[in-house]
Short mmCIF file of C-alpha atoms in Angstrom, two decimals:
data_model
loop_
_atom_site.label_atom_id
_atom_site.label_comp_id
_atom_site.label_asym_id
_atom_site.label_seq_id
_atom_site.Cartn_x
_atom_site.Cartn_y
_atom_site.Cartn_z
CA ASP N 1 120.82 96.20 66.31
CA GLN N 2 119.32 95.47 69.19
CA GLN N 3 119.20 98.63 70.28
CA LYS N 4 117.83 99.49 67.42
CA HIS N 5 115.17 96.90 68.22
CA GLY N 6 114.12 98.39 71.75
CA ILE N 7 113.90 102.56 69.93
CA SER N 8 111.21 101.52 67.07
CA ALA N 9 109.46 99.26 69.33
CA VAL N 10 109.54 101.88 71.98
CA GLU N 11 108.45 103.99 69.78
CA ASN N 12 105.47 102.17 68.24
CA HIS N 13 103.38 100.77 71.17
CA PHE N 14 104.47 104.14 73.95
CA PRO N 15 104.58 106.68 71.62
CA PHE N 16 104.57 110.49 73.05
CA PRO N 17 102.68 112.92 72.19
CA ASP N 18 104.30 115.65 70.60
CA ASN N 19 103.48 118.49 73.04
CA ILE N 20 104.45 116.15 76.55
CA HIS N 21 107.84 118.05 77.47
CA THR N 22 109.97 117.05 79.65
CA PRO N 23 110.88 119.94 81.83
CA ARG N 24 113.85 121.48 82.31
CA GLU N 25 115.06 121.02 85.96
CA PHE N 26 115.55 117.42 84.80
CA TYR N 27 118.80 118.15 83.09
CA LYS N 28 119.55 121.96 85.02
CA TYR N 29 119.62 120.42 88.43
CA PRO N 30 120.38 116.85 90.15
CA MET N 31 117.19 115.30 91.49
CA PHE N 32 117.01 113.77 94.34
CA ASN N 33 115.34 111.19 95.57
CA THR N 34 113.86 110.85 99.93
CA TRP N 35 114.40 106.49 99.40
CA MET N 36 118.37 107.55 99.13
CA GLU N 37 117.13 108.93 102.78
CA LEU N 38 114.58 108.02 104.53
CA ILE N 39 114.27 104.27 102.92
CA LYS N 40 110.85 103.03 103.97
CA ASN N 41 109.80 105.87 106.14
CA GLN N 42 108.65 108.40 103.82
CA ASN N 43 107.56 111.25 106.62
CA GLN N 44 106.15 114.94 106.24
CA GLN N 45 108.93 115.38 109.25
CA ASP N 46 111.87 114.00 108.08
CA ILE N 47 111.08 114.43 104.57
CA VAL N 48 111.22 118.38 104.90
CA LYS N 49 113.45 117.89 107.05
CA TYR N 50 116.00 116.50 104.17
CA ALA N 51 115.27 118.89 101.23
CA LYS N 52 116.75 121.45 103.94
CA GLU N 53 119.65 119.79 104.71
CA ILE N 54 120.26 119.91 100.44
CA ILE N 55 120.00 123.49 100.24
CA GLU N 56 121.93 123.80 103.36
CA ASN N 57 124.84 121.33 101.27
CA GLY N 58 124.98 123.58 98.72
CA TYR N 59 122.82 121.65 96.10
CA ASN N 60 119.93 123.62 94.43
CA PRO N 61 117.15 123.20 94.89
CA GLY N 62 115.69 120.86 91.74
CA ILE N 63 113.30 117.64 91.88
CA LEU N 64 112.73 115.59 94.56
CA ILE N 65 110.93 112.52 94.74
CA ILE N 66 108.77 111.31 97.05
CA ASP N 67 109.48 107.85 97.00
CA GLY N 68 107.16 105.43 98.67
CA GLY N 69 106.21 104.90 102.12
CA TRP N 70 104.03 107.63 101.60
CA GLN N 71 100.90 105.77 100.49
CA ILE N 72 98.30 103.86 102.02
CA ARG N 73 99.12 100.87 99.78
CA GLN N 74 100.74 100.36 96.68
CA GLY N 75 97.42 100.58 94.39
CA THR N 76 96.05 103.21 96.72
CA TRP N 77 97.27 106.58 95.56
CA GLU N 78 96.37 108.24 98.67
CA PHE N 79 98.19 109.84 101.66
CA ASN N 80 98.63 107.73 104.12
CA HIS N 81 97.91 110.65 106.92
CA ASP N 82 99.88 109.30 110.22
CA LEU N 83 102.92 109.71 108.04
CA ILE N 84 101.93 112.74 105.97
CA PRO N 85 98.89 114.66 108.56
CA ASP N 86 99.46 117.71 105.84
CA PRO N 87 99.85 116.66 102.18
CA LYS N 88 99.56 120.12 100.83
CA GLY N 89 101.14 122.06 103.78
CA LEU N 90 103.91 119.39 102.20
CA ILE N 91 103.97 119.92 98.45
CA ASP N 92 103.51 123.80 99.54
CA SER N 93 106.90 124.29 101.36
CA LEU N 94 108.87 122.37 98.89
CA HIS N 95 107.69 124.45 96.34
CA ASN N 96 108.46 126.95 98.65
CA MET N 97 112.21 125.96 99.19
CA GLY N 98 112.47 125.97 95.34
CA PHE N 99 111.44 121.95 94.45
CA VAL N 100 110.04 120.86 91.72
CA VAL N 101 107.85 117.68 93.18
CA MET N 102 107.22 114.14 92.02
CA ILE N 103 105.50 111.61 94.04
CA TRP N 104 106.88 108.09 93.64
CA VAL N 105 103.69 105.51 92.23
CA SER N 106 103.95 102.03 90.83
CA PRO N 107 101.78 100.16 88.41
CA PHE N 108 101.23 97.44 91.78
CA VAL N 109 97.81 96.75 93.74
CA CYS N 110 97.87 95.36 97.37
CA PRO N 111 95.42 92.64 97.25
CA GLU N 112 94.19 93.29 101.10
CA GLY N 113 93.62 96.86 99.55
CA ASP N 114 90.20 97.89 98.91
CA ASN N 115 90.82 98.54 95.69
CA PHE N 116 92.29 95.67 94.40
CA LEU N 117 88.52 93.99 95.45
CA GLU N 118 87.18 96.89 93.63
CA LEU N 119 89.28 95.79 90.73
CA PHE N 120 89.22 92.30 90.59
CA SER N 121 85.31 92.07 90.41
CA GLU N 122 84.49 94.26 88.01
CA ARG N 123 84.07 92.32 84.21
CA SER N 124 82.28 93.59 80.66
CA SER N 125 78.60 91.75 80.56
CA GLU N 126 80.70 90.38 77.23
CA PHE N 127 81.05 86.88 77.47
CA LEU N 128 84.66 85.51 75.53
CA GLY N 129 84.13 82.16 74.35
CA GLU N 130 83.56 80.26 78.15
CA LYS N 131 84.85 82.43 79.98
CA TYR N 132 84.33 86.84 80.89
CA ARG N 133 85.97 89.45 80.12
CA TYR N 134 86.94 91.55 83.14
CA ASN N 135 88.25 95.04 83.11
CA HIS N 136 91.21 95.22 85.39
CA LEU N 137 94.29 93.64 85.78
CA LEU N 138 96.73 91.97 84.34
CA ARG N 139 94.92 88.46 84.62
CA HIS N 140 96.00 84.45 83.85
CA GLU N 141 94.33 83.23 80.87
CA ASN N 142 92.09 81.40 83.06
CA GLY N 143 91.22 85.08 84.16
CA GLU N 144 92.57 85.04 87.62
CA VAL N 145 94.40 87.44 88.47
CA ALA N 146 98.20 87.74 88.14
CA ILE N 147 99.80 88.68 91.54
CA HIS N 148 103.56 88.62 91.45
CA HIS N 149 106.43 88.90 94.46
CA TRP N 150 108.29 91.75 93.38
CA TRP N 151 110.63 93.51 95.76
CA SER N 152 107.96 95.44 97.72
CA GLY N 153 105.80 91.96 98.51
CA TYR N 154 102.93 90.21 96.17
CA GLY N 155 101.19 92.87 93.99
CA ALA N 156 98.90 92.51 90.86
CA TYR N 157 99.59 94.89 88.03
CA TYR N 158 97.82 98.00 86.39
CA ASN N 159 96.80 96.17 82.78
CA PHE N 160 97.73 99.83 81.11
CA LEU N 161 96.65 97.54 77.06
CA LEU N 162 92.43 98.11 79.50
CA GLU N 163 91.42 101.65 78.58
CA ASP N 164 89.15 101.08 82.18
CA ASP N 165 93.11 100.16 84.01
CA CYS N 166 94.44 103.54 82.31
CA LYS N 167 90.94 105.49 83.69
CA HIS N 168 91.17 103.92 87.06
CA MET N 169 94.84 105.71 87.64
CA ALA N 170 94.73 108.56 85.95
CA ASN N 171 91.33 108.83 87.48
CA GLN N 172 93.53 107.79 91.47
CA LEU N 173 96.76 110.32 90.60
CA ASP N 174 94.08 113.61 89.43
CA SER N 175 92.88 112.80 93.28
CA LEU N 176 94.98 113.15 94.06
CA MET N 177 96.56 116.50 92.97
CA GLU N 178 93.49 117.90 93.97
CA LYS N 179 94.11 117.48 96.54
#
């Protein structure tokens, strides 16, 4: 009964468009994740080495997930060029080996980044009772940003019920893919 309610909730609140399909690689080959090998030390040289070792050990390339640590900070979805100096070269190299590449992102925004400061302060001119409506981030009833502890530190959450947060995240990811 709980499973039925869970499935119903997902279908009602998180519907997927009919034209979105899971890539075949998800079922055909194993998925490999750089976290298993590198933990937080995601860097270009070791990611390529890990991918080559996968193939050298007889596995077919499938999906390679570059896990957290590749980015400047949580919520700033830009490559840290100290660790990954040539992101396009890295992705091209992995594609040439036959991998489909995924990059790990999360709905968290680090409080110490410029991105957080931008999202924190942007508010609508719309006044709701005694307070303004903010355009970004999950907030407490008093309007303060909800900052929570998670396994990788502290972060604010994108609020994907807000159109502006959805657009902000999508714009960052589109920009990342263009680079």
